[in-house]
Short mmCIF file of C-alpha atoms and ligand atoms in Angstrom, two decimals:
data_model
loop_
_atom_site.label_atom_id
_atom_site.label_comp_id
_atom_site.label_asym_id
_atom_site.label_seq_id
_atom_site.Cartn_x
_atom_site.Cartn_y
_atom_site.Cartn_z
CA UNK M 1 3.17 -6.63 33.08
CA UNK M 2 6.57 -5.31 31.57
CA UNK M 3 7.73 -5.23 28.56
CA UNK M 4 11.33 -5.58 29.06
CA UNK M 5 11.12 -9.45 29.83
CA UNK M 6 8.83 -9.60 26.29
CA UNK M 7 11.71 -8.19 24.94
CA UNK M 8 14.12 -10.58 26.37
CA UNK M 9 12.56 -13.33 24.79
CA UNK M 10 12.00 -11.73 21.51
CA UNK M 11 15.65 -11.54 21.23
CA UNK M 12 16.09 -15.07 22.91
CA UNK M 13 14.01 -16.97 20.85
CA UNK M 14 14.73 -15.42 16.97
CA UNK M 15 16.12 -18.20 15.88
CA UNK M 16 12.54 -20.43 16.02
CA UNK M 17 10.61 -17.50 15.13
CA UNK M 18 12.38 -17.44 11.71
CA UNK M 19 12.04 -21.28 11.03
CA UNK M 20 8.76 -20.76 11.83
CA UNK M 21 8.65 -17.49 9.46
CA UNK M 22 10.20 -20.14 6.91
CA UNK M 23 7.49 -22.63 7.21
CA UNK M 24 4.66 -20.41 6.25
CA UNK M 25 6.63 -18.95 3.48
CA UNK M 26 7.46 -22.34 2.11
CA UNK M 27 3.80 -22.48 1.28
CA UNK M 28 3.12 -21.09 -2.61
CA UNK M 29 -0.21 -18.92 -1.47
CA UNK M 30 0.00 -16.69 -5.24
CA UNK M 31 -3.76 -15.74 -4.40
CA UNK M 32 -3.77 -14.54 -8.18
CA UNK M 33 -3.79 -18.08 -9.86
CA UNK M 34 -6.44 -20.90 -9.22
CA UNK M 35 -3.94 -23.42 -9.92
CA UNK M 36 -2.69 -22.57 -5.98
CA UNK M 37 -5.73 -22.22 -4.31
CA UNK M 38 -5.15 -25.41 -2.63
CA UNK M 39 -1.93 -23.82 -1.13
CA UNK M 40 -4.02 -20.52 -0.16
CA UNK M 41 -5.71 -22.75 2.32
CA UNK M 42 -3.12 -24.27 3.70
CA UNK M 43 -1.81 -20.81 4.33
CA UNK M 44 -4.53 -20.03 6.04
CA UNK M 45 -4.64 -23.86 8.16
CA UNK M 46 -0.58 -22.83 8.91
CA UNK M 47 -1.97 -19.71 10.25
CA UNK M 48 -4.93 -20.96 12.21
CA UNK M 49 -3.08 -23.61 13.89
CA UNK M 50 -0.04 -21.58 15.12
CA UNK M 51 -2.21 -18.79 16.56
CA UNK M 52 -4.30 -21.67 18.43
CA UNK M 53 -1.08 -23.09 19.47
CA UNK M 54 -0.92 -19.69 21.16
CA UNK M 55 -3.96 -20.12 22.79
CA UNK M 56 -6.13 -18.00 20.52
CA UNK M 57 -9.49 -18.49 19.85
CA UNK M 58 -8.94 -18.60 15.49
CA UNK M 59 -10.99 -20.31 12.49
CA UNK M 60 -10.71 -20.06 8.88
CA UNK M 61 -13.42 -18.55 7.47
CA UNK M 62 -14.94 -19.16 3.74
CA UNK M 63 -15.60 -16.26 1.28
CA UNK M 64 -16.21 -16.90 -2.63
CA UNK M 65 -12.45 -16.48 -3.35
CA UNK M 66 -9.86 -17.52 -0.48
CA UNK M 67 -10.70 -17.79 3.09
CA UNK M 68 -10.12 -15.29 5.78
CA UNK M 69 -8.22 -16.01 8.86
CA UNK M 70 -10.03 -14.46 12.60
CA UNK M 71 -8.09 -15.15 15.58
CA UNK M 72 -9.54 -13.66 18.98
CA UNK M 73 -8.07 -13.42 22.25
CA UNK M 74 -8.92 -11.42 25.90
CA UNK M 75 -6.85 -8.88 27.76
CA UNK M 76 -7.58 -6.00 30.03
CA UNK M 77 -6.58 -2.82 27.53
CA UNK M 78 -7.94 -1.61 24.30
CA UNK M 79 -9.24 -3.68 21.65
CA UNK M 80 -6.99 -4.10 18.60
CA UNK M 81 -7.51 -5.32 15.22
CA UNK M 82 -4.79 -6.50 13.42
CA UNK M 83 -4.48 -7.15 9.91
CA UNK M 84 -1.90 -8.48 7.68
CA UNK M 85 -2.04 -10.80 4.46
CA UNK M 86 -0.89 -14.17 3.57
CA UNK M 87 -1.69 -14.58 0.12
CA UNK M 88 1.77 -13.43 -2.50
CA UNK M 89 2.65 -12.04 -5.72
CA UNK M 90 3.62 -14.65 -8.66
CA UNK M 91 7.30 -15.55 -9.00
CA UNK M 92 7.88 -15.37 -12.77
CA UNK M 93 10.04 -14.74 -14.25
CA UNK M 94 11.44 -17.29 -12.56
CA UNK M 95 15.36 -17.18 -14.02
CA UNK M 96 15.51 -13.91 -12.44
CA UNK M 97 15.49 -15.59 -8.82
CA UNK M 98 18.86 -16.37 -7.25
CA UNK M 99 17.29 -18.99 -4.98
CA UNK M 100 14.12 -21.39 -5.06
CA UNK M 101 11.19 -18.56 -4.59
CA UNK M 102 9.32 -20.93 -2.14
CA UNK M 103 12.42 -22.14 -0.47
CA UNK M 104 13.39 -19.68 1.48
CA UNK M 105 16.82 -18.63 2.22
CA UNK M 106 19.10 -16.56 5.07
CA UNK M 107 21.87 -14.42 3.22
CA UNK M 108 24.71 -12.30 4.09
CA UNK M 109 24.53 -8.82 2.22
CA UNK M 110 26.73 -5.95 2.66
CA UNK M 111 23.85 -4.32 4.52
CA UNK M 112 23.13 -7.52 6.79
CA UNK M 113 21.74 -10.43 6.76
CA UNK M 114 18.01 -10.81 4.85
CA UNK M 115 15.72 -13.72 3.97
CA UNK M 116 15.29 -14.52 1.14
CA UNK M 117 11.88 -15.80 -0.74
CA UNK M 118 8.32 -14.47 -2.20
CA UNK M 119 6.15 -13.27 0.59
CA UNK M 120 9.31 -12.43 3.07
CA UNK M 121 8.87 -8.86 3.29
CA UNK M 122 5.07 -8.96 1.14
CA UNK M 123 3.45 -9.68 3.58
CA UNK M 124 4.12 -12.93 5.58
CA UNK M 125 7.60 -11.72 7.46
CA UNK M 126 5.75 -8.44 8.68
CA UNK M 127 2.60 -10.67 9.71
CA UNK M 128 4.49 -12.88 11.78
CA UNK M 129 6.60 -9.59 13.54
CA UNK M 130 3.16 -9.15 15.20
CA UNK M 131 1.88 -12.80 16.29
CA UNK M 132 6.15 -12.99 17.29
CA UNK M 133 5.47 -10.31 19.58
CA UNK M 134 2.39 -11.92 20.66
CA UNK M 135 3.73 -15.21 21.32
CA UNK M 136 6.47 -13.84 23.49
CA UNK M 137 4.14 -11.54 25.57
CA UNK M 138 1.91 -14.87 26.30
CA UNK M 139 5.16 -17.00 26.99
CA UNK M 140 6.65 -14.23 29.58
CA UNK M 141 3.06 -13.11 30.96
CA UNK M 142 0.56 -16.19 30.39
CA UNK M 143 -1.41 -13.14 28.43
CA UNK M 144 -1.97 -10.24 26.94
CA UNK M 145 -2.17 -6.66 27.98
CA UNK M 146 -4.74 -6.03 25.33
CA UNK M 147 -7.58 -7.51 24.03
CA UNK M 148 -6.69 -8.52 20.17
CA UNK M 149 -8.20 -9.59 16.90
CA UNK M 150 -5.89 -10.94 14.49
CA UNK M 151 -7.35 -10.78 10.79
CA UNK M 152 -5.96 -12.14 7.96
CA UNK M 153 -6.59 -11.80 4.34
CA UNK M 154 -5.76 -14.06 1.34
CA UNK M 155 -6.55 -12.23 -1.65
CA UNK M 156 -4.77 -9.07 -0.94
CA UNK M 157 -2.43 -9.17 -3.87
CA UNK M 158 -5.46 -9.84 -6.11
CA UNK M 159 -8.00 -6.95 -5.66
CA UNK M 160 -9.95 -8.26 -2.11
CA UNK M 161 -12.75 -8.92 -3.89
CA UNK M 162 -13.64 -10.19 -0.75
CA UNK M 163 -12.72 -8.02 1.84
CA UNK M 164 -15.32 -5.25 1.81
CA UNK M 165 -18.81 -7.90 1.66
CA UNK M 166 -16.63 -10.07 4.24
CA UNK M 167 -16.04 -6.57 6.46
CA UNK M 168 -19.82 -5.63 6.14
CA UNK M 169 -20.92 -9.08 7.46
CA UNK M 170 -18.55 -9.58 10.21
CA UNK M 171 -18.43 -5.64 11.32
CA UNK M 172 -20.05 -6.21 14.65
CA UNK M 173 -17.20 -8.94 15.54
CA UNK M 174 -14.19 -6.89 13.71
CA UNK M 175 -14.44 -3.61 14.99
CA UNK M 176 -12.28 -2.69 18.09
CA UNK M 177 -10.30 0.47 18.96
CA UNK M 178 -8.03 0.90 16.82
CA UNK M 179 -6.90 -1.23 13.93
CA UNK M 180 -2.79 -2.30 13.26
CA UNK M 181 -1.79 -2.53 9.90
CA UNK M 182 1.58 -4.11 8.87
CA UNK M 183 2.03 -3.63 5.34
CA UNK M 184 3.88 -0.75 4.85
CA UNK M 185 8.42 0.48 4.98
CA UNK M 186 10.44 2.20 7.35
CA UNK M 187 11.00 5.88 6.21
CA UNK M 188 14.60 4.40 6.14
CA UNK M 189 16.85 2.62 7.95
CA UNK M 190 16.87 4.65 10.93
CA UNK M 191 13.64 6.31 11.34
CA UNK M 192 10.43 4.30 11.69
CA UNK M 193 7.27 5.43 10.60
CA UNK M 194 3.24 5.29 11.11
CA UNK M 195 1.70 6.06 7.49
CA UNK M 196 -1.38 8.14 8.38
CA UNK M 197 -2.45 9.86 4.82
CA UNK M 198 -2.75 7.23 1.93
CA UNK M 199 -3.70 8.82 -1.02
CA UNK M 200 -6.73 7.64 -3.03
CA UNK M 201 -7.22 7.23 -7.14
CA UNK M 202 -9.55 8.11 -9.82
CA UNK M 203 -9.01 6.85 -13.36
CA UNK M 204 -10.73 7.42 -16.62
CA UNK M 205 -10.27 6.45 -20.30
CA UNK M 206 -10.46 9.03 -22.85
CA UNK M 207 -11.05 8.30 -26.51
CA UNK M 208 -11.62 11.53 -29.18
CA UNK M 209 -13.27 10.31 -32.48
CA UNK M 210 -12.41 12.02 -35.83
CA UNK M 211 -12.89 10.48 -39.36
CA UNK M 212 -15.26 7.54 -39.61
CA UNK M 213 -11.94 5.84 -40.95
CA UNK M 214 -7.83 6.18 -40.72
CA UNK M 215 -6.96 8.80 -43.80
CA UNK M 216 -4.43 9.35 -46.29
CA UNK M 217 -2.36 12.31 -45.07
CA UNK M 218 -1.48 13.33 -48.45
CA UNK M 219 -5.21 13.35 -49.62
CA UNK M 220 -6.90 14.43 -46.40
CA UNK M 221 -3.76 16.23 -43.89
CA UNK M 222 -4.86 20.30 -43.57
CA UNK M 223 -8.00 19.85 -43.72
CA UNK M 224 -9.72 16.89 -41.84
CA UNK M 225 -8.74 16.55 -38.03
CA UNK M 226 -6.37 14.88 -36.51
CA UNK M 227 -7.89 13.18 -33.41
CA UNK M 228 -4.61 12.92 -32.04
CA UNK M 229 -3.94 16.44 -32.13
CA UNK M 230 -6.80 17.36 -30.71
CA UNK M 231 -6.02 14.34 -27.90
CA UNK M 232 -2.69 16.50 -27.44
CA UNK M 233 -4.80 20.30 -26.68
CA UNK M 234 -6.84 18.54 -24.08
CA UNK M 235 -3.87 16.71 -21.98
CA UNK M 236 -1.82 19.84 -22.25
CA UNK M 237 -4.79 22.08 -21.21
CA UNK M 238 -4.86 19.50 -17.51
CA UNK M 239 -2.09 21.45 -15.91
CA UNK M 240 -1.27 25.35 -15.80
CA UNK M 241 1.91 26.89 -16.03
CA UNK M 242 2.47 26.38 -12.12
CA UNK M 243 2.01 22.78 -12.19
CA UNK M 244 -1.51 22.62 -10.95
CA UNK M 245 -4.12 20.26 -12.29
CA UNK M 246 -6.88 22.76 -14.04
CA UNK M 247 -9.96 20.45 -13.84
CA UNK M 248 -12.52 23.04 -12.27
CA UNK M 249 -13.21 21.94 -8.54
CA UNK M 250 -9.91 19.88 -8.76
CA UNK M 251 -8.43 21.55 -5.22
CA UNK M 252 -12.34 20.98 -3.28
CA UNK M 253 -10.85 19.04 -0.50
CA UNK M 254 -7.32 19.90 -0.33
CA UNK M 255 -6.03 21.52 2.73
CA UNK M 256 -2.75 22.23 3.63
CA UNK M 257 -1.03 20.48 6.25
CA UNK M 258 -0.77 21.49 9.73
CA UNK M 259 2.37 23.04 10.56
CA UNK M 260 4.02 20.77 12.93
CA UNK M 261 3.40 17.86 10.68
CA UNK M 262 5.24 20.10 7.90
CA UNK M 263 7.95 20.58 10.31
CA UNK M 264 8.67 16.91 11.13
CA UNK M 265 8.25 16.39 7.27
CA UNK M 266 10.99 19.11 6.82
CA UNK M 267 13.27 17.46 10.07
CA UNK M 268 13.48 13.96 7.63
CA UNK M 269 16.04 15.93 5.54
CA UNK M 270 14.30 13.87 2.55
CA UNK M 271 17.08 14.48 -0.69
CA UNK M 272 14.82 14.65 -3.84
CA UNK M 273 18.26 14.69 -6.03
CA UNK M 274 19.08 11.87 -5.03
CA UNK M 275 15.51 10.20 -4.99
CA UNK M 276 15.21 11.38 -8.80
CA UNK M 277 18.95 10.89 -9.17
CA UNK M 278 18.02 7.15 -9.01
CA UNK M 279 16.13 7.48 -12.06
CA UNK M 280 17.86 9.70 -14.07
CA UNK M 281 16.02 12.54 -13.08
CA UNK M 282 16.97 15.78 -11.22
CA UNK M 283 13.84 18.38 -10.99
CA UNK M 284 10.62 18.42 -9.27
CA UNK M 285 7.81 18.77 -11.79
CA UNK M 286 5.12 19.09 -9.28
CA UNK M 287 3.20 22.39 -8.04
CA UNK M 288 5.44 25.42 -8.03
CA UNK M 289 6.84 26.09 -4.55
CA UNK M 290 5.67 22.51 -2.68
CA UNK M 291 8.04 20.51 -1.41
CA UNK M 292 9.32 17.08 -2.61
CA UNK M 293 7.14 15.15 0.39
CA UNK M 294 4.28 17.62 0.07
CA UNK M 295 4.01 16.03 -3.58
CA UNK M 296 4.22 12.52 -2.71
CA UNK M 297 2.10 12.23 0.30
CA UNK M 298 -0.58 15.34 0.22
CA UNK M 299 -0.28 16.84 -3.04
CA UNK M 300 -3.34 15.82 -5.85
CA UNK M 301 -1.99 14.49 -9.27
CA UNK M 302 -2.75 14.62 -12.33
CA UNK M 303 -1.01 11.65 -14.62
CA UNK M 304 -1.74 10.35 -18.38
CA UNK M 305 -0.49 6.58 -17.78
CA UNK M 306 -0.88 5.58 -21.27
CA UNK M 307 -1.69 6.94 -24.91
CA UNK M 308 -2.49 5.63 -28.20
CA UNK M 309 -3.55 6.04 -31.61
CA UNK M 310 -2.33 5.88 -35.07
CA UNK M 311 0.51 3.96 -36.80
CA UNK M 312 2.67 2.45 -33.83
CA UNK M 313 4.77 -0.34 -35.91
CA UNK M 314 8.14 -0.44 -37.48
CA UNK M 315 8.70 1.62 -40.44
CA UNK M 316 6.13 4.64 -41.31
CA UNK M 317 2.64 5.49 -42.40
CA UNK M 318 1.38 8.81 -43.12
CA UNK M 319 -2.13 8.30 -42.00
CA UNK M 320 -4.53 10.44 -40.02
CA UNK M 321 -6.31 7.60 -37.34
CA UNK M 322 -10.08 7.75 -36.62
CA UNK M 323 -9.06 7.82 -33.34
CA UNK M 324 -6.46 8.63 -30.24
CA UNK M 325 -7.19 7.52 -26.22
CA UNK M 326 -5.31 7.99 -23.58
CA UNK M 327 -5.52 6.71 -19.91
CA UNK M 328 -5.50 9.21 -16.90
CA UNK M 329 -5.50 8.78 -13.35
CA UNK M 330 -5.07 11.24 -10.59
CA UNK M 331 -4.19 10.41 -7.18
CA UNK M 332 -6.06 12.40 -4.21
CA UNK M 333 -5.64 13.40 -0.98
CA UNK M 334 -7.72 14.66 1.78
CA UNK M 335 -11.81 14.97 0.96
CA UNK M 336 -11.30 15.45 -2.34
CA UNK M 337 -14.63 13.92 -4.24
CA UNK M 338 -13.47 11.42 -6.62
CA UNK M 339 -16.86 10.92 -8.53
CA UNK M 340 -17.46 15.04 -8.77
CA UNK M 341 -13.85 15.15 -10.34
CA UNK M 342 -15.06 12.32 -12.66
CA UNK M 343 -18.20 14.44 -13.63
CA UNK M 344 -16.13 17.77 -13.70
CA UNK M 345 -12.88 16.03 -15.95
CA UNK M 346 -15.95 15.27 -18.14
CA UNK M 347 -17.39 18.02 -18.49
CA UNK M 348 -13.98 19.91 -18.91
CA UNK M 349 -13.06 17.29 -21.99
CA UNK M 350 -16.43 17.30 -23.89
CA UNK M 351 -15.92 21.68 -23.64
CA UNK M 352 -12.16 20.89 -24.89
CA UNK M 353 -13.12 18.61 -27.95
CA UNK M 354 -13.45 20.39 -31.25
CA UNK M 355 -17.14 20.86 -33.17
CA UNK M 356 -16.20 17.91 -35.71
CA UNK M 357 -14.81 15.24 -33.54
CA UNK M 358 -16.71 12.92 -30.60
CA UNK M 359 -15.72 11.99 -27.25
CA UNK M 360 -16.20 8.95 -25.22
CA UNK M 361 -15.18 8.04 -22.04
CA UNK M 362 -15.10 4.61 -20.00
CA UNK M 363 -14.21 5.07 -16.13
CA UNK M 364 -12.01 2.71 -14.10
CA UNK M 365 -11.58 2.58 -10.17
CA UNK M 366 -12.19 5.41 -8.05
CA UNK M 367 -11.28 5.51 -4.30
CA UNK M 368 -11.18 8.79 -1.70
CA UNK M 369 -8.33 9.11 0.08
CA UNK M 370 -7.39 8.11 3.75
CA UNK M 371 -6.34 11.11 6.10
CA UNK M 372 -6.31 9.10 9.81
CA UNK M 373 -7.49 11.40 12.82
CA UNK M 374 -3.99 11.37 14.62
CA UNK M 375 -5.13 13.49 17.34
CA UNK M 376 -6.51 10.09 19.04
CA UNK M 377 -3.83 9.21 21.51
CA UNK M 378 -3.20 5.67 20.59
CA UNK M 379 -1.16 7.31 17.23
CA UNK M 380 1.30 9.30 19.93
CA UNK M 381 1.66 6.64 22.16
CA UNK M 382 2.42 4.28 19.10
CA UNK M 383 5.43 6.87 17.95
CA UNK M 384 7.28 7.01 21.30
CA UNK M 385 6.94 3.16 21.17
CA UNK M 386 8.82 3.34 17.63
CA UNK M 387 10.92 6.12 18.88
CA UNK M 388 12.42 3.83 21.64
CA UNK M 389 13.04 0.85 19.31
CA UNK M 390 14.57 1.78 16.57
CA UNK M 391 17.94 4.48 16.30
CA UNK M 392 16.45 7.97 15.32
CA UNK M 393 12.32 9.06 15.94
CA UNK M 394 9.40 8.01 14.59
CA UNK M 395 7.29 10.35 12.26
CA UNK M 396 3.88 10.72 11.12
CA UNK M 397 4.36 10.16 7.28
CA UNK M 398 1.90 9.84 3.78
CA UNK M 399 2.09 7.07 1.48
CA UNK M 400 1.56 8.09 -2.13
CA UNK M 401 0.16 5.04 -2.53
CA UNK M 402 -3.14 3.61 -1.93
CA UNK M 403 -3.72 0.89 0.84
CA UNK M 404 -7.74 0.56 0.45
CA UNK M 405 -8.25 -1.59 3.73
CA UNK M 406 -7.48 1.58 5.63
CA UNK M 407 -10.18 2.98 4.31
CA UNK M 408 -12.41 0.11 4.79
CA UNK M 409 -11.70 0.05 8.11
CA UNK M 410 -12.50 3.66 8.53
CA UNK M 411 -15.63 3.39 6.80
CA UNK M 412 -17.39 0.04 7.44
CA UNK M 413 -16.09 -0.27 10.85
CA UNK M 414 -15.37 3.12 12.34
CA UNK M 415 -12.15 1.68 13.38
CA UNK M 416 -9.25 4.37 12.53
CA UNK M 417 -5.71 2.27 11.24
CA UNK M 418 -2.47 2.98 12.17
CA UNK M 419 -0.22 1.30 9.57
CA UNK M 420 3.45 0.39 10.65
CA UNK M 421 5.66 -1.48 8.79
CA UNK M 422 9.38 -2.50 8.77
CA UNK M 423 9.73 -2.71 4.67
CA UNK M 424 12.54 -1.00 3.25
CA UNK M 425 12.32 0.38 -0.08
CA UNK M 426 14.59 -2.05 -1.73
CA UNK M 427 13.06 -5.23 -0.53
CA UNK M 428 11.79 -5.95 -3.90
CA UNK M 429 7.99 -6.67 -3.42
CA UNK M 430 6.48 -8.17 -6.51
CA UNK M 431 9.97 -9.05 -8.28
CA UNK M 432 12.51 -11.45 -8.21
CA UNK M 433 14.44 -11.82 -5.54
CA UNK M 434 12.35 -10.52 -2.49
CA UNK M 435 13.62 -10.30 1.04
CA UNK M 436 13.02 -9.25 3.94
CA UNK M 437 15.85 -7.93 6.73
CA UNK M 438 16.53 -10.37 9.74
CA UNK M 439 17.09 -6.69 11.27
CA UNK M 440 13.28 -6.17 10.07
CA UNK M 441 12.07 -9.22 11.55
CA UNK M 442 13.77 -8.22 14.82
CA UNK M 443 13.38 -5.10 16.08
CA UNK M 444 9.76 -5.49 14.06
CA UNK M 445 8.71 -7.95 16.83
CA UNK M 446 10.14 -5.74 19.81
CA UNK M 447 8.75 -2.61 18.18
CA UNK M 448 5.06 -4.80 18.27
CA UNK M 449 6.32 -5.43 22.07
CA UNK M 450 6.44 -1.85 22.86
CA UNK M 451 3.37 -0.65 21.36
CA UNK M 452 1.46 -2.91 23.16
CA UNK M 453 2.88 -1.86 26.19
CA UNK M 454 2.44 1.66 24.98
CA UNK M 455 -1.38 1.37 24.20
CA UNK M 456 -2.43 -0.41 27.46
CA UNK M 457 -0.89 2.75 29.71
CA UNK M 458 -2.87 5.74 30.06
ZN1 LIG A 501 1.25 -6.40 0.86
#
């Protein structure tokens, strides 16, 4: 079976694929709000029916929240899962959108033309580049060089509070080979990329208790203390001089990367001046002597996301609170222990907090990072797939970001993800005005094409 024909057709038949892009994105699937849980399911029908229509075996199936879509069909190669969602982001604030959010639109921008609409990029346009590539394969070939299972979520864009009892019940029937995820960017316009290093999260709320009530500073200031201040000690005391987080056992886990990944890092000619240039930045504030990409994609954090305590208002009051919180979360990479940094970060505080104040502390979400194993051969073949499609090579790159079905995958499955995507960074996921490049769409499909190919050839 060639892929060259596939291609053909790809290219041949564009025009339907994106009316039939339009179609599913026409349907208001915002998995966040009940009101539209009717239109969740007829995301899902949408979805059923055209993969049937392609001769897959595919049902909806129920959860508590919205349903999952399972699509399986035969072929001689490897078994692939594929995953993608269907569900969207809300649209408000509405007056920021140029067009009808749910009636999508093709537009001429100086950098080409894009589609316009909530869900084109996030995620239905980068589902459909892989049941596109699938169609055509079946239309050329009358099937499929691999054996597939296409899995779709609905409640992606409001926590999967499904996904992980939905994974553990089905695991027998999900788990294949290898797993394709399409929710991710290009590195840019000209390189593609496989995201193999997702880094995970750990968040905690920290609240230091002074007085048993806000004070006068005139009456009390000198000598009762200031919870705030000593809020201030123990957030400064979370990084050293160098930039490194000081929580004891912070580093447990952290390796350095292997060289030749460094070098392909380094061969991306990534421009941090102009990356913080966009935000009215200009230096790195990481670890001393780590690289801009190092930082983003296998570099630990340490970050206070939000801080609070006495008078906030207009105007001015001299008063020493009762209290000051603040919220931190730290982003990790390789084994790093998320729940033994909780403990340690603890620990650390409580030592930190002075004799006459209290601590308490209230923890949020905590997830380990994702480090795929790229030595399996499916990631190689995958990247001289990309390499072929798209104008400059593929690389092996981190996400700072966390993607938790990755890790789902990795751990109630077995099934290592590869996670390729054709987003660019300003498609506008989650705002006003989302789109998606037609150029996306395109060479998305092929690039599906070719990595098929790829994976079925020893
Ligand atoms: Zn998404």
């Amino acid at each position: 079976m060639s892929v060259d024909p596939v291609l053909a057709r790809i290219d041949s038949t564009l025009a339907d694929s994106l009316e039939r892009l339009k179609e599913l994105l026409r349907i208001p699937s915002i998995s966040t709000d009940p009101a539209f849980k009717a239109e969740c399911d007829r995301a899902a029908d949408w979805l059923v029916a055209d993969l049937q229509s392609m001769g897959v075996t595919a049902e909806k199936r129920p959860t508590p929240g919205h349903p999952m879509v399972v699509g399986h069909i035969d072929g001689p190669g490897p078994h692939l899962l594929f995953y993608g969602h269907y569900d969207v982001q809300p649209v408000d604030p509405l007056d920021l959108w140029d067009n009808d959010p749910f009636d999508p639109q093709l537009e001429d921008t100086p950098k080409g033309k894009v589609l316009r609409g909530r869900g084109t990029a996030d995620d239905k346009g980068q589902l459909m580049t892989f049941v596109e590539a699938c169609r055509a394969w079946i239309a050329e070939h009358g099937s499929l060089p691999c054996k597939i299972t296409f899995f779709f979520e609905g409640e992606e864009e409001s926590g999967s509070p499904s996904l992980v009892p939905f994974l553990k019940e089905n695991a027998d029937e999900l788990k294949a080979d290898i797993a394709l995820i399409c929710d991710t960017g290009l590195f840019d316009s000209r390189v593609p990329a496989i995201t193999t290093m997702l880094r995970g999260m750990l968040q905690e709320e920290i609240t230091i208790i002074g007085p048993t009530r806000d004070l006068h500073s005139g009456m009390y200031g000198g000598a009762a203390m200031n919870p705030i201040r000593a809020l201030s000690w123990i957030i400064a005391a979370l990084h050293d001089e160098n930039g490194r987080v000081t929580v004891p056992g912070f580093y447990d886990g952290v390796a350095d990367i292997p060289d030749d990944l460094m070098q392909q890092w380094e061969a991306l000619g990534f421009d941090h001046k102009a990356f913080l240039g966009d935000v009215g930045l200009s230096e790195l504030s990481g670890e001393a002597g780590r690289s801009a990409l190092e930082m983003l994609w296998s570099r630990p954090t340490c970050e206070v996301n939000g801080i609070g305590g006495g008078y906030q208002g207009e105007g001015f009051k001299t008063v020493l609170p009762s209290k000051a919180s603040a919220k931190i979360s730290f982003r990790l990479v390789g084994q790093q222990d998320p729940h033994a940094i909780r403990e340690n970060l603890r620990t650390m505080v409580t030592d930190l907090t002075p004799k006459d104040c209290k601590v308490s502390f209230k923890a949020h979400g905590a997830s380990p990072a994702s480090v795929m194993s790229i030595d399996n051969p499916a990631f190689e073949k995958a990247r001289v797939a990309l390499s072929d499609e798209w104008p400059d090579e593929a690389a092996f790159i981190g996400s700072g970001g966390s993607i938790p079905v990755a890790g789902y995958f990795q751990s109630l499955l077995g099934t290592e993800s590869m996670l390729i995507g054709f987003g660019k960074d300003d498609d506008q996921i989650h705002s006003p005005n989302e789109k998606y490049d037609i150029e996306s769409f395109h060479k998305g499909a092929r690039s599906w094409a070719r990595i098929l190919d790829a994976l079925t050839k020893e």
